[in-house]
XYZ file of C-alpha atoms in Angstrom:
574
model
C -11.046 -27.410 -10.874
C -10.293 -24.425 -12.834
C -12.053 -23.662 -16.054
C -9.573 -21.724 -18.197
C -12.278 -20.903 -20.845
C -14.417 -19.085 -18.340
C -14.133 -15.633 -16.456
C -11.529 -14.426 -15.759
C -9.198 -16.212 -18.094
C -11.189 -16.575 -21.314
C -8.300 -18.499 -22.980
C -8.490 -19.332 -26.494
C -7.326 -22.652 -27.994
C -3.776 -21.569 -28.570
C -3.350 -20.328 -25.053
C -5.061 -23.605 -23.590
C -2.639 -25.720 -25.718
C 0.213 -23.704 -24.305
C -0.894 -24.276 -20.817
C -1.342 -28.019 -21.278
C 1.850 -28.495 -23.195
C 3.716 -26.619 -20.613
C 2.282 -28.575 -17.749
C 3.068 -31.865 -19.410
C 6.694 -30.823 -19.928
C 7.503 -29.752 -16.459
C 9.623 -31.616 -13.976
C 8.840 -31.956 -10.367
C 11.326 -29.098 -9.479
C 9.604 -26.867 -12.132
C 6.156 -27.600 -10.679
C 7.353 -26.833 -7.232
C 9.197 -23.647 -8.181
C 6.076 -22.432 -10.098
C 4.238 -22.067 -6.703
C 6.679 -19.440 -5.552
C 6.962 -15.658 -6.085
C 10.470 -14.451 -5.050
C 11.379 -11.148 -3.545
C 14.555 -10.252 -5.148
C 17.038 -7.848 -3.461
C 19.938 -8.885 -5.701
C 19.932 -8.255 -9.401
C 23.195 -9.565 -10.500
C 23.185 -12.225 -13.279
C 24.491 -14.936 -11.218
C 21.633 -14.692 -8.537
C 18.864 -14.277 -11.266
C 20.291 -17.355 -13.203
C 19.962 -19.376 -10.083
C 16.481 -18.371 -9.278
C 15.428 -19.141 -12.832
C 17.397 -22.278 -13.542
C 17.634 -23.829 -10.173
C 14.523 -22.794 -8.495
C 12.257 -22.300 -11.564
C 10.302 -19.446 -9.774
C 6.905 -18.735 -11.038
C 6.914 -14.908 -10.196
C 8.989 -12.170 -8.935
C 8.717 -8.919 -7.007
C 11.649 -6.673 -6.566
C 12.716 -3.929 -4.122
C 14.887 -0.888 -4.985
C 16.955 -0.339 -7.822
C 17.328 2.399 -10.433
C 15.243 2.559 -13.498
C 18.023 1.027 -15.669
C 18.848 -1.681 -13.022
C 15.162 -2.712 -12.790
C 14.688 -2.963 -16.503
C 17.791 -5.176 -16.912
C 16.840 -7.216 -13.892
C 13.363 -8.001 -15.344
C 14.804 -8.641 -18.927
C 17.068 -11.191 -17.358
C 14.344 -12.818 -15.445
C 12.459 -13.477 -18.659
C 15.526 -14.444 -20.777
C 16.720 -16.980 -18.140
C 13.414 -18.602 -17.407
C 12.187 -21.588 -19.503
C 8.546 -20.664 -18.342
C 8.145 -16.885 -18.414
C 7.736 -15.367 -14.949
C 4.912 -13.185 -13.599
C 6.684 -9.825 -12.627
C 4.817 -7.807 -10.004
C 4.860 -4.407 -8.538
C 2.862 -2.538 -5.739
C 1.362 0.197 -7.888
C -1.011 1.376 -5.397
C -0.328 5.073 -5.969
C 1.324 5.436 -9.375
C 4.607 4.243 -10.995
C 6.590 4.933 -7.783
C 5.463 1.517 -6.660
C 7.428 0.055 -9.615
C 10.634 2.083 -9.675
C 11.933 4.978 -7.633
C 11.880 7.307 -10.657
C 8.293 6.555 -11.181
C 5.513 9.047 -10.641
C 3.515 9.257 -7.255
C -0.026 10.401 -8.483
C -2.338 9.789 -5.484
C -2.750 7.424 -2.592
C -5.933 5.510 -2.207
C -7.069 7.979 0.429
C -6.541 10.839 -1.988
C -8.517 9.048 -4.677
C -11.281 8.336 -2.085
C -11.395 12.132 -1.122
C -11.551 13.324 -4.645
C -14.998 13.917 -6.030
C -14.104 12.443 -9.432
C -12.980 9.097 -10.714
C -10.357 10.914 -12.796
C -7.916 10.830 -9.835
C -7.784 7.041 -9.605
C -7.900 6.685 -13.464
C -4.908 8.982 -13.749
C -3.126 7.246 -10.898
C -3.637 3.766 -12.500
C -2.857 4.875 -15.973
C 0.589 6.340 -14.949
C 1.234 3.512 -12.598
C 0.478 0.766 -15.321
C 2.346 2.581 -18.082
C 5.410 3.055 -16.098
C 5.372 -0.464 -14.574
C 4.808 -2.020 -18.033
C 7.783 -0.112 -19.370
C 10.190 -2.056 -17.081
C 8.640 -5.399 -17.940
C 6.099 -5.666 -15.162
C 2.958 -7.617 -16.033
C 1.171 -7.881 -12.607
C 0.172 -5.201 -9.968
C -0.662 -6.173 -6.423
C -3.662 -3.805 -6.371
C -6.269 -2.406 -6.141
C -6.268 -2.164 -2.330
C -10.109 -2.950 -1.944
C -10.220 -2.917 1.692
C -13.134 -1.034 3.382
C -11.857 0.997 6.275
C -14.435 1.118 9.198
C -11.948 1.471 12.101
C -10.399 5.036 12.287
C -7.521 3.580 14.396
C -6.225 1.410 11.425
C -3.153 2.935 9.762
C -2.254 -0.203 7.832
C -4.653 0.626 5.031
C -5.723 4.276 6.159
C -3.936 5.864 3.285
C -3.828 2.925 0.883
C -7.546 2.049 0.769
C -10.175 4.045 -1.104
C -12.408 4.690 1.976
C -15.120 3.438 4.136
C -18.157 3.287 1.723
C -18.149 -0.184 -0.023
C -19.837 1.273 -3.002
C -17.123 3.844 -3.483
C -14.400 1.156 -2.945
C -15.995 -1.007 -5.513
C -16.382 1.868 -7.999
C -12.866 3.110 -7.801
C -11.359 -0.485 -7.709
C -13.117 -1.092 -10.956
C -11.788 2.018 -12.643
C -8.220 1.066 -11.378
C -8.714 -2.471 -12.966
C -9.792 -0.818 -16.239
C -6.751 1.357 -16.605
C -4.297 -1.395 -15.491
C -5.773 -3.738 -18.093
C -5.248 -1.212 -20.839
C -1.670 -0.927 -19.738
C -1.239 -4.673 -19.913
C -1.116 -5.406 -16.307
C -3.188 -7.971 -14.369
C -4.522 -6.991 -11.027
C -4.433 -8.933 -7.736
C -7.056 -7.267 -5.408
C -6.004 -7.311 -1.659
C -6.294 -8.164 1.244
C -8.993 -10.827 1.325
C -11.009 -11.373 3.617
C -10.425 -7.712 4.386
C -8.310 -5.209 6.449
C -9.678 -2.006 7.775
C -12.194 -3.204 10.378
C -9.524 -3.527 13.110
C -6.331 -1.603 14.045
C -3.635 -4.283 14.204
C -1.038 -5.025 11.638
C -0.611 -8.483 10.022
C 2.960 -7.926 9.641
C 3.127 -8.239 13.507
C 0.281 -10.745 14.366
C -2.673 -12.479 12.890
C -5.361 -9.913 11.909
C -8.992 -10.394 12.718
C -11.775 -9.166 10.725
C -14.582 -9.501 13.371
C -17.623 -8.442 11.372
C -20.550 -10.750 11.410
C -21.339 -12.752 8.121
C -24.066 -10.334 7.325
C -21.829 -7.274 7.890
C -19.226 -8.906 5.855
C -21.595 -9.625 2.934
C -22.656 -5.987 2.890
C -19.167 -4.560 2.900
C -16.116 -6.772 1.832
C -18.304 -9.173 0.307
C -20.151 -6.722 -1.798
C -16.850 -5.365 -3.098
C -15.293 -8.713 -4.034
C -18.549 -9.980 -5.732
C -18.430 -6.805 -7.819
C -14.854 -7.173 -8.711
C -15.199 -10.831 -9.558
C -18.093 -9.991 -11.915
C -15.980 -7.443 -13.447
C -13.349 -9.958 -14.318
C -10.769 -9.657 -11.488
C -7.919 -12.099 -12.490
C -6.340 -12.628 -9.146
C -6.774 -12.159 -5.302
C -4.104 -11.656 -2.552
C -5.198 -13.285 0.663
C -4.144 -11.541 3.815
C -3.096 -13.276 7.065
C -6.438 -12.200 8.577
C -9.070 -14.507 10.053
C -12.807 -14.016 9.709
C -14.198 -15.938 12.666
C -17.925 -15.483 11.690
C -17.583 -17.106 8.519
C -14.943 -19.722 9.582
C -17.584 -20.933 12.175
C -20.389 -20.930 9.748
C -18.545 -22.923 7.107
C -16.903 -25.247 9.796
C -19.628 -25.865 12.384
C -18.166 -26.762 15.719
C -14.803 -25.162 15.220
C -12.974 -24.434 18.392
C -11.334 -20.971 18.916
C -7.843 -22.469 18.801
C -8.693 -23.791 15.283
C -9.276 -20.443 13.722
C -6.570 -19.541 11.312
C -5.524 -16.741 9.076
C -7.399 -16.921 5.664
C -4.228 -18.016 4.074
C -4.414 -21.288 6.065
C -8.233 -21.512 6.201
C -9.860 -23.661 3.400
C -13.252 -22.613 4.513
C -12.367 -19.130 3.631
C -10.155 -19.445 0.607
C -12.079 -22.425 -0.980
C -15.414 -22.164 0.715
C -16.020 -18.505 0.763
C -13.876 -16.971 -1.972
C -14.066 -19.836 -4.621
C -17.462 -21.518 -3.797
C -19.617 -18.837 -2.389
C -18.290 -15.810 -4.407
C -17.507 -17.852 -7.574
C -14.015 -16.832 -7.904
C -12.260 -18.696 -10.701
C -8.981 -16.781 -11.010
C -5.525 -17.119 -9.252
C -5.170 -16.870 -5.422
C -1.689 -15.806 -4.060
C -0.874 -15.303 -0.303
C 0.382 -12.081 1.179
C 4.077 -12.066 2.169
C 4.961 -15.222 4.085
C 7.571 -13.661 6.445
C 4.684 -11.700 8.182
C 4.053 -12.674 11.664
C 0.372 -13.172 10.827
C 1.118 -16.257 9.079
C 4.477 -17.238 10.605
C 3.050 -17.383 14.134
C 0.127 -19.459 13.137
C 2.030 -22.741 12.463
C 5.603 -23.931 11.816
C 7.041 -22.944 8.203
C 7.215 -26.738 7.522
C 3.312 -26.890 7.910
C 2.798 -23.518 6.456
C 4.507 -23.721 3.027
C 2.380 -26.750 1.768
C -0.586 -25.640 4.052
C -1.436 -22.602 2.128
C -1.525 -24.532 -1.203
C -3.673 -27.256 0.413
C -6.022 -24.470 1.737
C -6.656 -23.329 -1.816
C -3.970 -20.640 -2.445
C -2.105 -21.065 -5.674
C 1.072 -19.259 -5.188
C 3.311 -18.488 -2.235
C 4.479 -14.844 -1.867
C 8.318 -14.976 -1.107
C 10.760 -17.582 -0.166
C 12.318 -17.547 3.206
C 15.225 -19.943 2.343
C 14.517 -21.412 -1.253
C 16.171 -24.770 -0.524
C 14.202 -25.315 2.617
C 10.974 -23.935 1.333
C 11.122 -26.069 -1.774
C 11.853 -29.093 0.333
C 8.906 -28.345 2.606
C 6.713 -28.015 -0.501
C 7.923 -31.425 -1.817
C 7.343 -33.016 1.410
C 3.749 -31.736 1.418
C 3.281 -33.087 -2.006
C 4.694 -36.521 -1.032
C 2.755 -36.983 2.204
C -0.498 -35.977 0.638
C -1.107 -32.720 2.294
C -1.226 -31.270 -1.267
C -3.211 -33.791 -3.438
C -2.197 -34.178 -7.103
C -5.395 -32.670 -7.997
C -4.916 -29.585 -5.944
C -1.186 -29.237 -7.423
C -2.355 -29.513 -10.973
C -5.169 -27.020 -10.329
C -2.814 -24.465 -8.815
C -0.418 -25.013 -11.722
C -3.163 -24.569 -14.356
C -4.208 -21.315 -12.859
C -0.548 -20.060 -12.590
C 0.007 -20.863 -16.259
C -3.532 -19.579 -17.227
C -2.731 -16.230 -15.795
C 0.629 -16.121 -17.616
C -1.258 -16.973 -20.800
C -3.842 -14.285 -20.048
C -0.928 -11.876 -19.713
C 0.424 -12.856 -22.959
C 3.366 -14.516 -21.594
C 2.918 -17.527 -24.047
C 4.088 -15.192 -26.795
C 6.478 -13.072 -24.492
C 7.778 -9.870 -26.136
C 9.895 -7.839 -23.605
C 9.332 -4.071 -23.984
C 11.959 -2.101 -25.848
C 14.370 -0.056 -23.759
C 13.097 3.041 -25.639
C 9.851 2.838 -23.730
C 11.654 3.784 -20.471
C 11.185 7.430 -21.413
C 7.557 7.215 -20.216
C 8.603 6.880 -16.621
C 8.320 10.184 -14.835
C 7.112 11.902 -17.996
C 5.588 15.451 -17.917
C 2.107 14.019 -18.508
C 2.266 11.979 -15.509
C 3.595 14.816 -13.411
C 0.643 16.825 -14.732
C -1.572 14.099 -13.554
C -0.156 14.331 -10.093
C -0.610 18.115 -9.938
C -4.221 17.519 -11.043
C -4.832 14.847 -8.346
C -3.499 17.089 -5.708
C -5.897 19.808 -6.622
C -8.845 17.400 -6.774
C -8.076 15.543 -3.399
C -6.656 17.802 -0.826
C -9.333 18.198 1.822
C -10.235 21.083 4.317
C -11.498 18.966 7.150
C -12.360 21.907 9.280
C -11.858 25.651 9.633
C -13.990 26.449 12.684
C -11.881 29.639 13.478
C -12.450 31.064 9.902
C -8.650 31.535 9.345
C -8.573 30.526 5.691
C -7.765 31.846 3.208
C -4.430 33.307 4.513
C -3.184 36.442 2.801
C 0.724 36.442 2.846
C 0.573 40.287 2.853
C -1.278 40.156 6.177
C 0.258 37.074 7.905
C 3.669 37.094 6.319
C 5.758 35.623 9.266
C 5.129 31.993 9.536
C 6.629 29.527 12.103
C 6.590 25.990 10.784
C 6.782 23.145 13.352
C 7.381 19.945 11.377
C 6.486 16.782 13.210
C 7.982 13.705 11.685
C 8.497 9.926 12.405
C 11.577 8.852 14.174
C 14.126 8.485 11.448
C 15.714 5.126 11.045
C 19.148 6.644 11.144
C 20.565 10.138 11.832
C 23.146 9.706 9.290
C 20.805 10.437 6.411
C 19.232 13.588 5.393
C 16.231 15.251 7.127
C 12.686 14.671 5.786
C 12.757 16.311 2.454
C 9.186 17.377 2.742
C 10.020 20.060 5.299
C 12.269 21.809 3.021
C 9.898 21.567 0.034
C 7.162 22.942 2.164
C 9.405 25.925 3.260
C 10.255 26.567 -0.404
C 6.559 26.484 -1.401
C 5.639 28.838 1.378
C 8.448 31.321 0.636
C 7.459 31.234 -2.972
C 3.911 32.310 -2.095
C 5.315 35.249 -0.146
C 5.705 33.985 3.402
C 8.806 34.392 5.539
C 9.255 31.031 7.105
C 10.994 30.130 10.415
C 11.257 26.402 11.089
C 12.606 25.495 14.588
C 14.948 22.505 14.786
C 13.520 19.278 16.175
C 15.525 16.807 18.258
C 16.662 14.888 15.402
C 18.058 18.042 13.731
C 20.047 18.808 16.831
C 21.425 15.204 17.125
C 22.528 15.251 13.471
C 24.561 18.367 14.226
C 26.121 16.563 17.349
C 25.027 14.136 19.847
C 24.442 15.748 23.275
C 22.545 14.979 26.412
C 21.720 18.812 26.323
C 19.707 18.381 23.202
C 16.734 17.069 24.988
C 16.771 19.969 27.192
C 16.981 22.308 24.382
C 13.706 20.904 22.941
C 12.025 21.486 26.265
C 12.935 25.131 26.624
C 10.019 27.634 26.956
C 9.024 30.456 24.733
C 8.165 33.960 25.677
C 4.601 34.047 24.495
C 4.621 37.896 23.994
C 7.925 37.829 22.114
C 6.837 34.997 19.968
C 3.536 36.787 19.147
C 5.459 39.929 18.220
C 7.574 37.977 15.669
C 4.978 35.530 14.299
C 1.648 35.890 12.358
C 0.843 32.225 11.637
C 1.789 28.837 12.974
C 1.633 25.824 10.721
C 1.929 22.439 12.383
C 2.853 19.895 9.513
C 2.495 16.347 10.568
C 4.298 13.573 8.447
C 3.995 10.361 10.327
C 4.520 7.205 8.229
C 5.325 3.570 8.318
C 3.965 0.170 9.174
C 5.207 -3.353 10.105
C 6.819 -1.799 13.215
C 3.933 -0.801 15.320
C 0.302 -1.873 15.117
C -0.896 1.741 14.529
C 0.814 5.011 13.889
C -0.044 7.998 15.885
C 1.378 11.670 16.349
C 4.726 11.193 17.966
C 6.804 14.255 18.988
C 10.602 14.077 18.934
C 11.027 14.210 22.731
C 8.643 14.481 25.640
C 7.566 17.898 26.832
C 8.911 19.317 23.582
C 8.177 22.809 22.256
C 6.651 21.038 19.180
C 3.642 20.053 21.147
C 0.766 22.553 20.256
C 0.829 25.415 22.550
C 0.248 28.226 20.104
C -3.514 27.862 19.287
C -4.645 30.549 21.795
C -1.597 32.728 20.997
C -1.280 33.014 17.305
C -3.471 31.849 14.479
C -2.688 28.110 13.944
C -3.359 25.592 11.297
C -2.494 21.906 11.100
C -1.877 19.741 7.953
C -1.300 16.005 7.743
C 0.869 14.838 4.945
C -0.082 11.206 5.256
C -2.642 9.699 7.540
C -6.130 10.995 7.852
C -6.891 10.303 11.499
C -4.595 12.764 13.314
C -7.463 14.820 14.815
C -7.643 12.234 17.630
C -4.261 13.409 18.714
C -4.778 17.137 17.759
C -8.392 17.982 18.531
C -7.254 21.438 19.671
C -6.589 22.378 15.966
C -9.447 24.533 14.767
C -8.255 24.531 11.194
C -7.113 21.048 9.905
C -6.196 19.882 6.333
C -5.510 16.434 4.995
C -2.925 16.788 2.265
C -2.281 13.103 1.549
C 1.264 13.219 0.289
C 4.620 14.959 0.918
C 5.549 15.372 -2.749
C 6.269 18.645 -4.550
C 3.022 18.530 -6.467
C 0.821 18.102 -3.312
C 2.669 20.726 -1.228
C 2.432 23.239 -4.041
C -1.276 22.606 -4.182
C -1.645 22.741 -0.455
C -0.088 26.306 -0.313
C -2.278 27.437 -3.195
C -5.260 26.278 -1.304
C -4.087 27.837 2.048
C -3.690 31.235 0.312
C -7.008 31.012 -1.493
C -5.435 30.675 -4.977
C -7.366 27.446 -5.636
C -10.347 25.932 -3.859
C -10.357 22.920 -1.665
C -12.076 20.132 -3.744
C -11.506 17.067 -1.348
C -14.131 15.622 0.809
C -13.541 13.831 4.121
C -15.341 10.844 5.456
C -16.656 10.534 8.964
C -13.596 8.585 10.090
C -11.542 11.746 10.195
C -13.539 12.605 13.460
C -12.322 9.473 15.066
C -15.510 8.962 17.041
C -14.819 12.027 19.199
C -16.906 14.983 19.688
C -14.146 17.456 20.386
C -12.530 16.768 17.198
C -15.264 18.618 15.335
C -14.994 21.856 17.338
């Protein structure tokens, strides 16, 4: 059972009394509702009133909305809840995880590449301040996964790196800054992503490390964070067969479950072995890694029975609450387990100061996107952008000597052709032109289709270039790769807009060519022919401005790559 006087809660007598008084006063519906965190896509008063007064939700995370809309939404959630709600955001790279107008400062990969803890400190400070301004009190971070598999693009950019000591160090700094801003942290994704390449949105992940390997990597990180006072942990839909088999001798393969449904991992490993006394929540329950394990009727009470305290996201509120009530009635969830979960939920709320809730004043919204945070983003870009290799000694590039640039922009397939093109391409063109280059950016297939659908467009993308004519008109080729996304494919690789496209690199022995990734760090596997390769980590104005400064020698490259960038291949180093 939880000890709310101990780490990480350290509740005083007033807070403890509030927890017990609140628990005693709760109806069955309120107790069941407190176990759920709702993903809200609607922010009208009627919808929020129903969630608070009928379903009595314990927490909320939202998606979309303007700064004003999000502020008013969160204010209504607190005003209409008898028991204040935990309000969460994914502040993994700054305030942009809380609201669209928020500041992107640095991804986890950028923080890991930086040779200073200032980058993660600035990122967390901006993210925490901006999230708190809209009434947020909980951040689903740090992403404390240890990436050992270069193919993994689920946490490739979100995690701090491949070295457990570095991950622990940067995660602690993140926690420190979030605490100063008034946000509680939920480290994720226990028992650990990054050792395999598959996506738990699509299937059950599998952390296949031995117990000893796990102890030395993920275990080392979680022990350190728990010692530092980590308030909550998000459990992923990831199995850890080695520890499941050790803690449940004789287990059959078909009995191995994602950690969210595995009491030996949640209770046996995280609680008992690692000594975690805080709150445990599941990752999103609509993810196939969980929904494919058992029926939802079994899953909803099953995650609480396994030792998780909160369920991330309803599917159907009426149905999910009925499933949870049935699990309580039939003994799947014991009275002791239910009360323990509720005390941890209320204890976390008291720890966040919600027993004396004071919603932030609207005047505080002016901190969102403020110049100080934009300055931090510019600084982070300077600290993190990494020259992975330049074996052809191309850099720096003088615009006076190599003025005419051809920019091939490789992007993910857009969800729709009715929207605007990837804005990063135009920003990069503007930054190159401001530096003194003349830029030609050939259209890709998506551009042609936006102008008018035609079977001929594919043929246009496959047309040849006269090499000699091209060389006479071009001094430098830049291949910019902006692949993004997850929950659609298990890993993301370089994908050209059509087969046999003229985007596919052909220029490396014709014209000096450099390649830059604006997101993932593992593209050398698909682009080993590139002799000059840069990881720029982000497609924002701040990062693209810093990128051009570094290409032209106006500022030095400061970031440092880890060995995963080579993708285990000899030819990527050439």
